[in-house]
Amino acid sequence: MTEKSKILVVGGTGYIGKFIVKASAEAGHPTFVLVRESTVSHPEKSKLIDSFKSSGVTLLYGDLNDHESLVKAVKEVDVVISTLGGQQIDDQLKLITAIKEAGNIKRFLPSEFGLDVDHHNAVEPAASFLNKKVNIRRTIEAEGIPYTYVCSYAFSGYFLSTFGQQNVTAPPRDKVVILGNGNVNAIFVSEEDVGTYTIKAVDDPRTLNKTLYLRPPSNILSFNQLVSLWEEKIKTTLEKIYIPEDQLLKNIQESSFPTNFILALSHAMLVREVSTTNDPSSGVEGSEIYPEVKYTSVDNYLDAFV
Ligand SMILES: NC(=O)c1ccc[n+]([C@@H]2O[C@H](COP(=O)([O-])OP(=O)(O)OC[C@H]3O[C@@H](n4cnc5c(N)ncnc54)[C@H](OP(=O)(O)O)[C@@H]3O)[C@@H](O)[C@H]2O)c1
């Protein structure tokens, strides 16, 4: 058996990063996390860091703004996964510089984990945000760094826990706001599954210099289908308030950050159709190449909220 690659997660203490760290350690990869020293004493994050340590994860102290620390960390491993947050997308250029200097990286997965940014239909301010990820892709390619881009669409935990409704903490039980006509296909993937599929891809030649799309067939459904599924589960018919696309676009223009950003991303994910097919020369479908993964269906995911 070939040895499993050593993986460094940069941003492993973040929202999606912790799932990727967990999946990496569980899959038996020697797993390293770049951690800022100040984060170790953070009350909530210190618990997460302790859980990393007890899973055998190695902490490497460093910071995106400390070039030497990045090069040193990168030299320890074979694969780098960035799960840096939305505020740090451009800063990944610093990580790319370190990867180039270290010269040993077999695969780099930049912070993506959303829409296919090369084919988005987003309006501002989401468009500029997604275009930053495009810029990172083009830099990686220009530098000749081996890569995989993971497109995982909407995280179930983010979206299904509230159905994207404002100021709520659970799925709706009386009324629901539906953006657009609700007939456009959206894609939901649980955070655990994002971790599992991402880690499977790192040593896989089929995902080398490709996009890994995560579009599990049972999890492609329109908002109207999602609402019907939920209504069946809670045995209630919800009042439906539709926001037509032109009204939504007006709301985006008239609201300020972060509401305009959240609405524009929701518009791109729920109102503009996302493609569910891909060109095999540039991308592969995770649920096809890893049929052994028993992913969490939207149907099952919603059961936890009934
Ligand atoms: N598809 C979806 O539904 C969805 C939803 C959310 C996010 N995303 C995407 O997922 C990706 C990750 O986002 P996220 O929300 O998980 O990120 P996040 O929670 O904001 O985590 C950011 C991570 O970056 C680390 N970090 C920040 N500044 C750093 C620095 N100077 N040096 C080293 N580390 C630093 C943070 O460390 P500390 O712990 O030290 O602060 C943390 O680990 C993004 O590309 C985002 O667009 C997708």
XYZ file of N, CA, C and O in Angstrom, residues 22-103:
328
model
N -10.572 16.782 10.825
C -11.107 15.551 11.424
C -11.089 14.416 10.386
O -10.627 13.310 10.664
N -11.552 14.735 9.173
C -11.596 13.710 8.124
C -10.198 13.225 7.782
O -9.975 12.028 7.545
N -9.237 14.136 7.773
C -7.863 13.776 7.434
C -7.295 12.835 8.500
O -6.715 11.789 8.171
N -7.479 13.199 9.770
C -6.954 12.357 10.858
C -7.657 11.001 10.843
O -7.008 9.953 10.988
N -8.966 11.002 10.629
C -9.711 9.727 10.631
C -9.299 8.819 9.475
O -9.354 7.605 9.593
N -8.918 9.430 8.366
C -8.519 8.623 7.207
C -7.071 8.135 7.341
O -6.560 7.448 6.458
N -6.411 8.503 8.433
C -5.068 7.991 8.687
C -3.953 8.791 8.050
O -2.812 8.321 7.967
N -4.247 10.006 7.587
C -3.172 10.858 7.052
C -2.445 11.526 8.212
O -3.114 12.076 9.104
N -1.123 11.517 8.214
C -0.436 12.379 9.179
C -0.938 13.813 8.936
O -0.828 14.339 7.818
N -1.558 14.397 9.958
C -2.289 15.661 9.761
C -1.670 16.777 10.594
O -1.398 16.596 11.782
N -1.473 17.910 9.945
C -0.845 19.077 10.576
C -1.785 20.266 10.411
O -2.442 20.399 9.372
N -1.841 21.103 11.427
C -2.677 22.310 11.321
C -1.810 23.519 11.655
O -1.107 23.514 12.669
N -1.876 24.530 10.784
C -1.170 25.770 11.091
C -2.051 26.566 12.054
O -3.210 26.846 11.739
N -1.513 26.863 13.209
C -2.303 27.554 14.233
C -1.589 28.828 14.654
O -0.373 28.840 14.830
N -2.363 29.883 14.823
C -1.784 31.125 15.345
C -1.657 30.986 16.856
O -2.585 30.491 17.507
N -0.537 31.440 17.399
C -0.327 31.258 18.850
C -1.452 31.880 19.652
O -1.900 31.335 20.650
N -1.967 33.023 19.178
C -3.034 33.719 19.923
C -4.313 32.868 19.973
O -5.104 32.981 20.913
N -4.494 31.990 19.010
C -5.733 31.187 18.948
C -5.740 30.076 19.997
O -6.808 29.661 20.454
N -4.556 29.625 20.372
C -4.470 28.508 21.318
C -5.120 28.873 22.652
O -5.734 28.039 23.316
N -5.040 30.150 23.034
C -5.613 30.555 24.322
C -7.054 31.072 24.186
O -7.676 31.451 25.165
N -7.569 31.056 22.959
C -8.955 31.496 22.730
C -9.893 30.491 23.408
O -9.761 29.280 23.203
N -10.854 30.963 24.237
C -11.662 30.037 25.047
C -12.337 28.915 24.243
O -12.236 27.746 24.623
N -13.000 29.258 23.133
C -13.706 28.198 22.378
C -12.734 27.380 21.525
O -12.816 26.161 21.454
N -11.798 28.089 20.902
C -10.901 27.390 19.975
C -9.930 26.475 20.714
O -9.450 25.497 20.152
N -9.648 26.803 21.983
C -8.700 25.948 22.713
C -9.277 24.533 22.856
O -8.542 23.555 22.818
N -10.600 24.427 22.995
C -11.216 23.084 23.105
C -11.031 22.318 21.788
O -10.726 21.125 21.782
N -11.247 23.033 20.702
C -11.077 22.410 19.382
C -9.625 21.957 19.202
O -9.363 20.833 18.743
N -8.709 22.808 19.617
C -7.286 22.484 19.475
C -6.938 21.260 20.332
O -6.203 20.375 19.898
N -7.541 21.183 21.524
C -7.311 19.998 22.369
C -7.830 18.744 21.662
O -7.209 17.686 21.718
N -8.996 18.870 20.994
C -9.546 17.698 20.303
C -8.645 17.295 19.124
O -8.488 16.119 18.832
N -8.039 18.281 18.481
C -7.071 17.956 17.412
C -5.924 17.135 17.999
O -5.540 16.104 17.457
N -5.404 17.644 19.135
C -4.235 16.979 19.731
C -4.594 15.548 20.103
O -3.821 14.625 19.869
N -5.801 15.356 20.667
C -6.123 13.988 21.084
C -6.410 13.077 19.886
O -6.445 11.863 20.026
N -6.617 13.650 18.690
C -6.754 12.802 17.489
C -5.417 12.584 16.807
O -5.363 12.081 15.687
N -4.340 13.032 17.452
C -3.015 12.788 16.881
C -2.574 13.838 15.878
O -1.585 13.652 15.163
N -3.317 14.955 15.808
C -2.966 16.024 14.860
C -1.791 16.830 15.418
O -1.738 17.097 16.616
N -0.861 17.192 14.528
C 0.294 17.986 14.947
C 0.029 19.465 14.701
O -0.375 19.852 13.599
N 0.239 20.271 15.728
C 0.061 21.719 15.579
C 1.374 22.346 15.148
O 2.423 22.022 15.706
N 1.296 23.205 14.162
C 2.476 23.964 13.747
C 2.135 25.430 13.937
O 1.128 25.899 13.387
N 2.902 26.125 14.737
C 2.584 27.526 14.984
C 3.028 28.378 13.811
O 4.109 28.182 13.261
N 2.152 29.284 13.424
C 2.500 30.155 12.310
C 1.383 31.112 12.007
O 0.338 31.117 12.671
N 1.624 31.916 10.993
C 0.657 32.943 10.603
C 0.859 33.219 9.121
O 2.004 33.176 8.644
N -0.229 33.519 8.456
C -0.149 33.870 7.032
C 0.809 35.026 6.787
O 1.407 35.125 5.727
N 0.914 35.902 7.778
C 1.753 37.092 7.617
C 3.198 36.853 8.033
O 3.981 37.786 8.077
N 3.520 35.610 8.359
C 4.892 35.271 8.760
C 5.412 34.252 7.738
O 5.182 33.048 7.848
N 6.081 34.776 6.729
C 6.508 33.957 5.595
C 7.332 32.744 6.021
O 7.089 31.626 5.557
N 8.294 32.986 6.929
C 9.170 31.873 7.341
C 8.356 30.743 7.959
O 8.623 29.563 7.723
N 7.353 31.112 8.773
C 6.532 30.084 9.436
C 5.754 29.272 8.399
O 5.565 28.063 8.549
N 5.336 29.931 7.336
C 4.596 29.222 6.286
C 5.500 28.241 5.552
O 5.147 27.075 5.349
N 6.681 28.706 5.154
C 7.606 27.843 4.406
C 7.972 26.622 5.255
O 7.962 25.483 4.775
N 8.231 26.881 6.533
C 8.634 25.804 7.449
C 7.507 24.764 7.545
O 7.755 23.551 7.458
N 6.279 25.236 7.691
C 5.129 24.319 7.821
C 4.923 23.543 6.521
O 4.709 22.322 6.531
N 5.005 24.225 5.409
C 4.769 23.594 4.104
C 5.818 22.506 3.837
O 5.506 21.439 3.285
N 7.042 22.753 4.275
C 8.118 21.778 4.041
C 7.904 20.465 4.792
O 8.505 19.452 4.466
N 7.047 20.493 5.812
C 6.778 19.289 6.620
C 5.869 18.284 5.922
O 5.706 17.164 6.379
N 5.165 18.733 4.866
C 4.042 17.924 4.351
C 4.116 17.707 2.840
O 5.031 18.197 2.177
N 3.124 16.953 2.330
C 3.036 16.703 0.882
C 1.891 17.491 0.244
O 1.908 17.805 -0.940
N 0.863 17.723 1.065
C -0.378 18.332 0.542
C -0.749 19.507 1.438
O -0.656 19.406 2.660
N -1.167 20.609 0.824
C -1.669 21.751 1.612
C -3.127 21.984 1.247
O -3.474 22.078 0.065
N -3.963 22.053 2.276
C -5.381 22.405 2.072
C -5.609 23.733 2.773
O -5.346 23.862 3.968
N -6.092 24.712 2.018
C -6.423 25.997 2.640
C -7.925 26.052 2.887
O -8.722 25.832 1.972
N -8.260 26.328 4.136
C -9.671 26.574 4.469
C -9.754 27.957 5.100
O -10.529 28.179 6.026
N -8.892 28.855 4.616
C -8.911 30.227 5.108
C -10.265 30.845 4.791
O -10.945 30.439 3.835
N -10.659 31.816 5.585
C -12.007 32.366 5.462
C -12.149 33.378 4.330
O -11.173 33.735 3.655
N -13.366 33.833 4.164
C -13.686 34.785 3.097
C -12.831 36.044 3.147
O -12.549 36.650 2.111
N -12.395 36.441 4.342
C -11.576 37.663 4.473
C -10.144 37.433 3.989
O -9.408 38.392 3.795
N -9.752 36.164 3.883
C -8.330 35.882 3.582
C -8.116 35.291 2.189
O -7.059 34.712 1.930
N -9.100 35.399 1.316
C -8.939 34.768 -0.004
C -7.708 35.332 -0.725
O -6.852 34.569 -1.182
N -7.601 36.656 -0.801
C -6.442 37.264 -1.488
C -5.124 36.906 -0.801
O -4.103 36.732 -1.457
N -5.198 36.797 0.531
C -3.966 36.509 1.294
C -3.386 35.138 0.970
O -2.254 34.838 1.354
N -4.164 34.315 0.287
C -3.615 33.002 -0.095
C -2.448 33.144 -1.065
O -1.682 32.198 -1.253
N -2.297 34.343 -1.663
C -1.128 34.569 -2.518
C 0.150 34.360 -1.705
O 1.158 33.885 -2.218
N 0.077 34.692 -0.415
C 1.247 34.504 0.464
C 1.540 33.016 0.641
O 2.688 32.590 0.698
N 0.477 32.243 0.728
C 0.640 30.794 0.875
C 1.213 30.200 -0.423
O 2.086 29.330 -0.392
N 0.750 30.706 -1.539
C 1.251 30.226 -2.839
C 2.754 30.530 -2.959
O 3.538 29.690 -3.407
N 3.148 31.719 -2.523
C 4.577 32.083 -2.551
C 5.382 31.096 -1.700
O 6.454 30.622 -2.112
N 4.841 30.757 -0.531
C 5.545 29.818 0.363
C 5.608 28.426 -0.265
O 6.637 27.744 -0.182
N 4.524 28.009 -0.914
C 4.502 26.680 -1.554
C 5.544 26.628 -2.682
O 6.274 25.649 -2.830
N 5.623 27.700 -3.436
C 6.622 27.752 -4.522
C 8.034 27.659 -3.953
O 8.868 26.913 -4.454
N 8.260 28.424 -2.888
C 9.609 28.440 -2.302
C 9.966 27.073 -1.707
O 11.073 26.579 -1.902
N 8.993 26.449 -1.039
C 9.270 25.149 -0.411
C 9.538 24.097 -1.496
O 10.422 23.252 -1.354
N 8.761 24.126 -2.559
C 9.043 23.295 -3.730
C 8.731 21.805 -3.594
O 9.118 21.020 -4.455
